[in-house]
PDB file of C-alpha atoms and ligand atoms in Angstrom:
ATOM      1  CA  UNK A   1      96.209 132.878  98.299  1.00 43.00           C
ATOM      2  CA  UNK A   2      97.700 133.857  94.874  1.00 48.00           C
ATOM      3  CA  UNK A   3      98.764 130.473  94.709  1.00 51.00           C
ATOM      4  CA  UNK A   4      95.355 128.934  93.982  1.00 51.00           C
ATOM      5  CA  UNK A   5      92.716 131.040  92.179  1.00 52.00           C
ATOM      6  CA  UNK A   6      90.704 128.217  92.659  1.00 58.00           C
ATOM      7  CA  UNK A   7      91.481 127.211  96.045  1.00 60.00           C
ATOM      8  CA  UNK A   8      90.023 123.593  96.944  1.00 60.00           C
ATOM      9  CA  UNK A   9      88.650 125.030 100.466  1.00 59.00           C
ATOM     10  CA  UNK A  10      87.901 128.290 102.255  1.00 60.00           C
ATOM     11  CA  UNK A  11      90.837 128.162 104.760  1.00 62.00           C
ATOM     12  CA  UNK A  12      94.076 127.910 103.290  1.00 63.00           C
ATOM     13  CA  UNK A  13      96.801 129.577 105.502  1.00 74.00           C
ATOM     14  CA  UNK A  14      99.381 131.519 104.204  1.00 93.00           C
ATOM     15  CA  UNK A  15     102.798 130.085 104.024  1.00 96.00           C
ATOM     16  CA  UNK A  16     104.574 132.206 107.008  1.00 95.00           C
ATOM     17  CA  UNK A  17     102.289 131.521 109.197  1.00 96.00           C
ATOM     18  CA  UNK A  18     102.672 127.484 108.859  1.00 97.00           C
ATOM     19  CA  UNK A  19     106.210 128.276 108.687  1.00 97.00           C
ATOM     20  CA  UNK A  20     106.102 130.213 112.462  1.00 97.00           C
ATOM     21  CA  UNK A  21     104.552 127.025 113.775  1.00 97.00           C
ATOM     22  CA  UNK A  22     106.809 124.717 112.398  1.00 98.00           C
ATOM     23  CA  UNK A  23     109.928 126.799 113.663  1.00 98.00           C
ATOM     24  CA  UNK A  24     108.177 126.841 117.201  1.00 97.00           C
ATOM     25  CA  UNK A  25     107.481 123.101 117.299  1.00 97.00           C
ATOM     26  CA  UNK A  26     110.006 121.106 115.245  1.00 98.00           C
ATOM     27  CA  UNK A  27     113.372 121.008 114.139  1.00 98.00           C
ATOM     28  CA  UNK A  28     114.987 120.129 110.601  1.00 97.00           C
ATOM     29  CA  UNK A  29     115.132 116.686 109.854  1.00 97.00           C
ATOM     30  CA  UNK A  30     111.690 116.248 111.857  1.00 98.00           C
ATOM     31  CA  UNK A  31     108.421 114.330 110.424  1.00 98.00           C
ATOM     32  CA  UNK A  32     106.057 116.650 110.109  1.00 98.00           C
ATOM     33  CA  UNK A  33     102.512 115.063 109.763  1.00 98.00           C
ATOM     34  CA  UNK A  34      99.022 116.948 108.014  1.00 97.00           C
ATOM     35  CA  UNK A  35      96.055 114.322 108.408  1.00 96.00           C
ATOM     36  CA  UNK A  36      93.999 117.058 106.718  1.00 96.00           C
ATOM     37  CA  UNK A  37      96.275 118.232 103.767  1.00 96.00           C
ATOM     38  CA  UNK A  38      93.900 120.594 101.970  1.00 94.00           C
ATOM     39  CA  UNK A  39      96.250 122.595  99.643  1.00 94.00           C
ATOM     40  CA  UNK A  40      99.227 121.165 101.092  1.00 96.00           C
ATOM     41  CA  UNK A  41     100.542 124.003 102.888  1.00 96.00           C
ATOM     42  CA  UNK A  42     102.124 121.875 105.775  1.00 97.00           C
ATOM     43  CA  UNK A  43     103.840 120.007 103.046  1.00 98.00           C
ATOM     44  CA  UNK A  44     105.134 123.022 101.207  1.00 98.00           C
ATOM     45  CA  UNK A  45     106.588 124.662 104.064  1.00 98.00           C
ATOM     46  CA  UNK A  46     108.073 121.473 105.875  1.00 98.00           C
ATOM     47  CA  UNK A  47     109.677 120.387 102.608  1.00 98.00           C
ATOM     48  CA  UNK A  48     111.521 124.074 102.250  1.00 98.00           C
ATOM     49  CA  UNK A  49     112.453 123.932 105.769  1.00 98.00           C
ATOM     50  CA  UNK A  50     114.372 120.878 105.268  1.00 98.00           C
ATOM     51  CA  UNK A  51     111.585 118.639 107.386  1.00 98.00           C
ATOM     52  CA  UNK A  52     110.404 115.642 106.272  1.00 98.00           C
ATOM     53  CA  UNK A  53     106.816 115.417 106.032  1.00 98.00           C
ATOM     54  CA  UNK A  54     103.336 112.934 105.434  1.00 98.00           C
ATOM     55  CA  UNK A  55     100.212 114.810 104.239  1.00 98.00           C
ATOM     56  CA  UNK A  56      97.331 112.661 103.928  1.00 97.00           C
ATOM     57  CA  UNK A  57      94.095 113.699 102.127  1.00 96.00           C
ATOM     58  CA  UNK A  58      91.134 112.316 100.637  1.00 92.00           C
ATOM     59  CA  UNK A  59      89.569 114.691  97.759  1.00 92.00           C
ATOM     60  CA  UNK A  60      90.565 114.656  93.954  1.00 92.00           C
ATOM     61  CA  UNK A  61      92.780 117.957  94.988  1.00 94.00           C
ATOM     62  CA  UNK A  62      95.396 115.767  96.347  1.00 95.00           C
ATOM     63  CA  UNK A  63      95.844 115.195  92.497  1.00 93.00           C
ATOM     64  CA  UNK A  64      94.789 118.317  90.853  1.00 94.00           C
ATOM     65  CA  UNK A  65      96.447 120.802  93.570  1.00 95.00           C
ATOM     66  CA  UNK A  66      98.439 119.250  96.057  1.00 97.00           C
ATOM     67  CA  UNK A  67     100.734 116.916  94.112  1.00 97.00           C
ATOM     68  CA  UNK A  68     101.482 119.706  91.408  1.00 97.00           C
ATOM     69  CA  UNK A  69     102.398 122.143  94.476  1.00 97.00           C
ATOM     70  CA  UNK A  70     104.611 120.020  95.439  1.00 98.00           C
ATOM     71  CA  UNK A  71     106.060 118.961  92.162  1.00 97.00           C
ATOM     72  CA  UNK A  72     106.972 122.796  92.068  1.00 98.00           C
ATOM     73  CA  UNK A  73     108.688 122.833  95.483  1.00 98.00           C
ATOM     74  CA  UNK A  74     110.792 120.245  94.286  1.00 98.00           C
ATOM     75  CA  UNK A  75     112.160 120.846  90.878  1.00 97.00           C
ATOM     76  CA  UNK A  76     112.478 124.829  92.166  1.00 97.00           C
ATOM     77  CA  UNK A  77     109.727 126.538  90.628  1.00 97.00           C
ATOM     78  CA  UNK A  78     107.702 127.715  93.491  1.00 96.00           C
ATOM     79  CA  UNK A  79     109.132 130.971  94.011  1.00 95.00           C
ATOM     80  CA  UNK A  80     105.976 132.293  96.415  1.00 93.00           C
ATOM     81  CA  UNK A  81     105.550 132.010  99.860  1.00 95.00           C
ATOM     82  CA  UNK A  82     108.694 131.397 102.124  1.00 97.00           C
ATOM     83  CA  UNK A  83     110.580 130.632  99.065  1.00 96.00           C
ATOM     84  CA  UNK A  84     112.545 133.703  99.194  1.00 96.00           C
ATOM     85  CA  UNK A  85     113.266 134.228 102.668  1.00 96.00           C
ATOM     86  CA  UNK A  86     114.375 130.532 102.879  1.00 97.00           C
ATOM     87  CA  UNK A  87     116.361 130.966  99.308  1.00 97.00           C
ATOM     88  CA  UNK A  88     114.674 127.964  98.278  1.00 97.00           C
ATOM     89  CA  UNK A  89     115.358 126.863  95.330  1.00 97.00           C
ATOM     90  CA  UNK A  90     114.248 122.941  94.970  1.00 97.00           C
ATOM     91  CA  UNK A  91     115.609 119.798  95.984  1.00 97.00           C
ATOM     92  CA  UNK A  92     114.407 116.250  97.719  1.00 97.00           C
ATOM     93  CA  UNK A  93     111.441 114.546  96.471  1.00 97.00           C
ATOM     94  CA  UNK A  94     108.234 112.777  97.927  1.00 97.00           C
ATOM     95  CA  UNK A  95     106.103 109.605  97.218  1.00 94.00           C
ATOM     96  CA  UNK A  96     102.301 108.951  96.516  1.00 94.00           C
ATOM     97  CA  UNK A  97     101.014 106.473  98.047  1.00 89.00           C
ATOM     98  CA  UNK A  98      97.240 105.425  97.254  1.00 86.00           C
ATOM     99  CA  UNK A  99      95.160 103.695 100.066  1.00 79.00           C
ATOM    100  CA  UNK A 100      94.213  99.979  99.116  1.00 66.00           C
ATOM    101  CA  UNK A 101      91.103  98.557 100.021  1.00 62.00           C
ATOM    102  CA  UNK A 102      89.947  98.100 103.477  1.00 66.00           C
ATOM    103  CA  UNK A 103      91.408  95.253 105.753  1.00 61.00           C
ATOM    104  CA  UNK A 104      87.264  95.527 107.484  1.00 68.00           C
ATOM    105  CA  UNK A 105      84.066  94.776 106.403  1.00 71.00           C
ATOM    106  CA  UNK A 106      80.531  94.130 107.858  1.00 75.00           C
ATOM    107  CA  UNK A 107      78.766  91.318 108.344  1.00 70.00           C
ATOM    108  CA  UNK A 108      75.638  90.245 108.475  1.00 72.00           C
ATOM    109  CA  UNK A 109      75.174  91.690 111.744  1.00 76.00           C
ATOM    110  CA  UNK A 110      76.850  95.007 111.114  1.00 76.00           C
ATOM    111  CA  UNK A 111      79.801  94.542 113.194  1.00 73.00           C
ATOM    112  CA  UNK A 112      83.121  95.045 111.510  1.00 70.00           C
ATOM    113  CA  UNK A 113      85.155  92.702 110.767  1.00 66.00           C
ATOM    114  CA  UNK A 114      88.810  91.169 109.110  1.00 61.00           C
ATOM    115  CA  UNK A 115      87.974  91.362 105.636  1.00 63.00           C
ATOM    116  CA  UNK A 116      87.148  87.852 104.137  1.00 59.00           C
ATOM    117  CA  UNK A 117      90.010  88.351 101.724  1.00 59.00           C
ATOM    118  CA  UNK A 118      92.111  87.960 105.288  1.00 58.00           C
ATOM    119  CA  UNK A 119      90.402  84.452 105.964  1.00 58.00           C
ATOM    120  CA  UNK A 120      92.503  83.069 102.582  1.00 71.00           C
ATOM    121  CA  UNK A 121      93.335  79.656 102.084  1.00 77.00           C
ATOM    122  CA  UNK A 122      96.874  80.693 103.058  1.00 76.00           C
ATOM    123  CA  UNK A 123      96.087  81.799 106.245  1.00 80.00           C
ATOM    124  CA  UNK A 124      94.508  78.919 107.061  1.00 86.00           C
ATOM    125  CA  UNK A 125      96.810  76.896 106.176  1.00 86.00           C
ATOM    126  CA  UNK A 126      99.590  78.951 108.035  1.00 84.00           C
ATOM    127  CA  UNK A 127      97.937  78.871 111.266  1.00 89.00           C
ATOM    128  CA  UNK A 128      96.910  75.053 110.810  1.00 92.00           C
ATOM    129  CA  UNK A 129     100.606  74.387 110.676  1.00 90.00           C
ATOM    130  CA  UNK A 130     101.440  76.955 113.744  1.00 88.00           C
ATOM    131  CA  UNK A 131      99.296  74.478 115.859  1.00 92.00           C
ATOM    132  CA  UNK A 132     100.401  71.594 114.485  1.00 94.00           C
ATOM    133  CA  UNK A 133      97.829  70.566 112.545  1.00 95.00           C
ATOM    134  CA  UNK A 134      97.452  69.317 109.132  1.00 94.00           C
ATOM    135  CA  UNK A 135      95.410  71.579 106.851  1.00 92.00           C
ATOM    136  CA  UNK A 136      92.690  70.156 104.664  1.00 90.00           C
ATOM    137  CA  UNK A 137      91.394  72.350 102.088  1.00 80.00           C
ATOM    138  CA  UNK A 138      88.239  69.838 101.060  1.00 76.00           C
ATOM    139  CA  UNK A 139      87.280  69.665 104.890  1.00 68.00           C
ATOM    140  CA  UNK A 140      84.425  67.632 105.072  1.00 77.00           C
ATOM    141  CA  UNK A 141      82.809  70.580 107.044  1.00 84.00           C
ATOM    142  CA  UNK A 142      82.714  73.979 106.448  1.00 83.00           C
ATOM    143  CA  UNK A 143      83.957  74.358 109.635  1.00 89.00           C
ATOM    144  CA  UNK A 144      86.158  72.117 109.627  1.00 92.00           C
ATOM    145  CA  UNK A 145      89.855  73.440 108.359  1.00 93.00           C
ATOM    146  CA  UNK A 146      92.450  70.940 109.629  1.00 94.00           C
ATOM    147  CA  UNK A 147      92.719  68.020 112.067  1.00 95.00           C
ATOM    148  CA  UNK A 148      95.501  66.144 114.104  1.00 95.00           C
ATOM    149  CA  UNK A 149      93.913  63.187 114.652  1.00 94.00           C
ATOM    150  CA  UNK A 150      90.611  61.554 114.154  1.00 93.00           C
ATOM    151  CA  UNK A 151      89.069  63.214 117.097  1.00 95.00           C
ATOM    152  CA  UNK A 152      91.272  66.840 117.161  1.00 96.00           C
ATOM    153  CA  UNK A 153      89.816  69.644 114.804  1.00 96.00           C
ATOM    154  CA  UNK A 154      90.880  73.062 114.108  1.00 96.00           C
ATOM    155  CA  UNK A 155      88.712  76.114 112.796  1.00 94.00           C
ATOM    156  CA  UNK A 156      90.592  79.323 111.743  1.00 91.00           C
ATOM    157  CA  UNK A 157      88.453  82.672 111.798  1.00 88.00           C
ATOM    158  CA  UNK A 158      90.568  85.454 112.099  1.00 80.00           C
ATOM    159  CA  UNK A 159      88.519  87.884 113.862  1.00 78.00           C
ATOM    160  CA  UNK A 160      87.020  88.599 116.964  1.00 83.00           C
ATOM    161  CA  UNK A 161      83.964  85.863 117.678  1.00 88.00           C
ATOM    162  CA  UNK A 162      81.374  85.762 120.195  1.00 89.00           C
ATOM    163  CA  UNK A 163      79.341  83.371 122.091  1.00 89.00           C
ATOM    164  CA  UNK A 164      77.074  83.271 119.081  1.00 88.00           C
ATOM    165  CA  UNK A 165      79.889  82.183 116.901  1.00 89.00           C
ATOM    166  CA  UNK A 166      81.387  79.829 119.328  1.00 92.00           C
ATOM    167  CA  UNK A 167      78.236  78.207 120.313  1.00 92.00           C
ATOM    168  CA  UNK A 168      77.430  76.426 116.743  1.00 91.00           C
ATOM    169  CA  UNK A 169      80.797  75.282 116.642  1.00 93.00           C
ATOM    170  CA  UNK A 170      80.597  73.326 120.065  1.00 94.00           C
ATOM    171  CA  UNK A 171      77.203  72.013 119.299  1.00 93.00           C
ATOM    172  CA  UNK A 172      78.652  70.590 115.431  1.00 92.00           C
ATOM    173  CA  UNK A 173      81.376  67.919 117.267  1.00 94.00           C
ATOM    174  CA  UNK A 174      80.769  64.414 118.137  1.00 93.00           C
ATOM    175  CA  UNK A 175      80.831  63.887 121.922  1.00 92.00           C
ATOM    176  CA  UNK A 176      84.408  62.603 121.730  1.00 94.00           C
ATOM    177  CA  UNK A 177      85.594  65.215 119.404  1.00 96.00           C
ATOM    178  CA  UNK A 178      88.063  68.691 120.287  1.00 97.00           C
ATOM    179  CA  UNK A 179      88.366  71.575 118.203  1.00 97.00           C
ATOM    180  CA  UNK A 180      90.902  74.179 118.749  1.00 97.00           C
ATOM    181  CA  UNK A 181      89.308  77.599 117.763  1.00 96.00           C
ATOM    182  CA  UNK A 182      91.865  79.880 116.188  1.00 94.00           C
ATOM    183  CA  UNK A 183      90.795  83.393 116.198  1.00 90.00           C
ATOM    184  CA  UNK A 184      92.170  86.975 117.093  1.00 84.00           C
ATOM    185  CA  UNK A 185      90.011  87.841 119.833  1.00 85.00           C
ATOM    186  CA  UNK A 186      86.957  86.480 121.807  1.00 87.00           C
ATOM    187  CA  UNK A 187      84.472  88.273 124.040  1.00 83.00           C
ATOM    188  CA  UNK A 188      83.488  84.903 126.184  1.00 75.00           C
ATOM    189  CA  UNK A 189      84.738  82.803 128.629  1.00 73.00           C
ATOM    190  CA  UNK A 190      86.760  79.603 126.750  1.00 65.00           C
ATOM    191  CA  UNK A 191      85.511  77.284 130.032  1.00 71.00           C
ATOM    192  CA  UNK A 192      81.896  77.542 128.675  1.00 84.00           C
ATOM    193  CA  UNK A 193      83.089  75.241 125.990  1.00 92.00           C
ATOM    194  CA  UNK A 194      84.360  72.077 127.263  1.00 93.00           C
ATOM    195  CA  UNK A 195      84.626  71.148 123.736  1.00 95.00           C
ATOM    196  CA  UNK A 196      86.442  74.034 122.057  1.00 95.00           C
ATOM    197  CA  UNK A 197      90.214  75.331 122.764  1.00 95.00           C
ATOM    198  CA  UNK A 198      89.754  78.824 122.012  1.00 94.00           C
ATOM    199  CA  UNK A 199      93.248  80.599 121.321  1.00 93.00           C
ATOM    200  CA  UNK A 200      94.777  83.620 119.754  1.00 89.00           C
ATOM    201  CA  UNK A 201      96.171  83.521 116.257  1.00 87.00           C
ATOM    202  CA  UNK A 202      99.484  84.956 117.013  1.00 78.00           C
ATOM    203  CA  UNK A 203      99.267  88.490 116.037  1.00 70.00           C
ATOM    204  CA  UNK A 204     102.903  88.452 113.582  1.00 65.00           C
ATOM    205  CA  UNK A 205     101.271  85.523 111.424  1.00 63.00           C
ATOM    206  CA  UNK A 206      99.153  87.313 109.650  1.00 57.00           C
ATOM    207  CA  UNK A 207     101.931  90.590 109.029  1.00 57.00           C
ATOM    208  CA  UNK A 208     103.952  87.503 108.085  1.00 51.00           C
ATOM    209  CA  UNK A 209     101.900  86.673 104.902  1.00 51.00           C
ATOM    210  CA  UNK A 210     102.188  88.871 101.566  1.00 45.00           C
ATOM    211  CA  UNK A 211      98.230  89.625 101.389  1.00 43.00           C
ATOM    212  CA  UNK A 212      98.424  92.665  98.842  1.00 39.00           C
ATOM    213  CA  UNK A 213      99.044  91.313  95.515  1.00 36.00           C
ATOM    214  CA  UNK A 214      98.650  94.879  93.791  1.00 38.00           C
ATOM    215  CA  UNK A 215     100.687  97.619  94.527  1.00 40.00           C
ATOM    216  CA  UNK A 216      99.505 100.566  95.329  1.00 38.00           C
ATOM    217  CA  UNK A 217     102.120 102.946  95.600  1.00 42.00           C
ATOM    218  CA  UNK A 218     103.110 105.627  92.428  1.00 46.00           C
ATOM    219  CA  UNK A 219     106.987 106.505  93.169  1.00 48.00           C
ATOM    220  CA  UNK A 220     107.016 110.064  91.516  1.00 52.00           C
ATOM    221  CA  UNK A 221     110.994 109.713  91.807  1.00 51.00           C
ATOM    222  CA  UNK A 222     111.384 113.628  91.892  1.00 53.00           C
ATOM    223  CA  UNK A 223     114.836 114.983  92.331  1.00 49.00           C
TER     224      UNK A 223
HETATM  225  C1  SAM B 301      90.736 122.639 105.987  1.00 97.61           C
HETATM  226  S1  SAM B 301      91.071 121.585 104.781  1.00 97.61           S
HETATM  227  C2  SAM B 301      93.112 121.246 105.333  1.00 97.61           C
HETATM  228  C3  SAM B 301      93.457 122.516 105.716  1.00 97.61           C
HETATM  229  C4  SAM B 301      94.973 122.480 105.868  1.00 97.61           C
HETATM  230  N1  SAM B 301      95.428 121.676 106.871  1.00 97.61           N
HETATM  231  C5  SAM B 301      95.709 123.773 106.002  1.00 97.61           C
HETATM  232  O1  SAM B 301      95.879 124.083 107.029  1.00 97.61           O
HETATM  233  O2  SAM B 301      95.444 124.913 105.300  1.00 97.61           O
HETATM  234  C6  SAM B 301      90.676 120.035 105.652  1.00 97.61           C
HETATM  235  C7  SAM B 301      91.029 119.083 104.452  1.00 97.61           C
HETATM  236  O3  SAM B 301      90.840 117.982 105.011  1.00 97.61           O
HETATM  237  C8  SAM B 301      90.517 116.826 104.042  1.00 97.61           C
HETATM  238  N2  SAM B 301      89.994 115.710 104.873  1.00 97.61           N
HETATM  239  C9  SAM B 301      88.670 115.321 105.291  1.00 97.61           C
HETATM  240  N3  SAM B 301      88.846 114.438 106.280  1.00 97.61           N
HETATM  241  C10 SAM B 301      89.327 113.425 105.436  1.00 97.61           C
HETATM  242  C11 SAM B 301      89.986 112.061 105.893  1.00 97.61           C
HETATM  243  N4  SAM B 301      88.850 111.443 106.609  1.00 97.61           N
HETATM  244  N5  SAM B 301      90.833 111.441 105.170  1.00 97.61           N
HETATM  245  C12 SAM B 301      91.615 112.730 104.169  1.00 97.61           C
HETATM  246  N6  SAM B 301      91.592 113.757 104.220  1.00 97.61           N
HETATM  247  C13 SAM B 301      90.321 114.453 104.412  1.00 97.61           C
HETATM  248  C14 SAM B 301      89.278 117.450 103.480  1.00 97.61           C
HETATM  249  O4  SAM B 301      89.476 117.227 102.155  1.00 97.61           O
HETATM  250  C15 SAM B 301      90.143 119.046 103.082  1.00 97.61           C
HETATM  251  O5  SAM B 301      90.808 119.264 102.257  1.00 97.61           O
END
């Protein structure tokens, strides 16, 4: 308790209690997760006990309490808690990562869909080529992302599609045209739309593309 005169929440756990839990439930080198880190006791004790650790915290006390605390653990100036009985003198290091923007956003119907950032020209082009279509960045129609002949087109939708998404696509086509619809998933029988060929975008395709232009990591490089 003496560690934080202004503890960020009412129930910080004593280091000895967390040490007992980690002795029972883990071995040196194991990975300990505390997804509600609070004041960071779990990580501090895990670190001193030779465990690897991941802490998750969305409060501002991540910066005001946890990071300074872990710095003291790493540089050996934290003499409190279980430091004495473990003869802790410092060592190791950690990295701080900040969560990037969500990959999900709500569409006009309030449904969670993959963010429009992922529907970038890069993904559309990659999916077109994956299915053997030539991308048409300036397509004649907004739904038309590529073609493989005068009558065969592709539409790329990196999200789950519902009947109300597919119906207008089906109706937009000329009678002898077909449309390959590449999506992450769909909740309707593909046979309902004879002029649509509904396929799933291979899961590893979005993963293979370097979406994030920003680096959200901050390497503290403490040793
Ligand atoms: C009771 S404290 C954690 C106590 C700590 N694990 C311990 O054993 O001493 C709960 C913490 O979880 C954090 N928290 C709550 N919801 C969260 C979320 N969705 N993501 C990250 N942190 C969250 C709160 O800000 C608070 O600091």
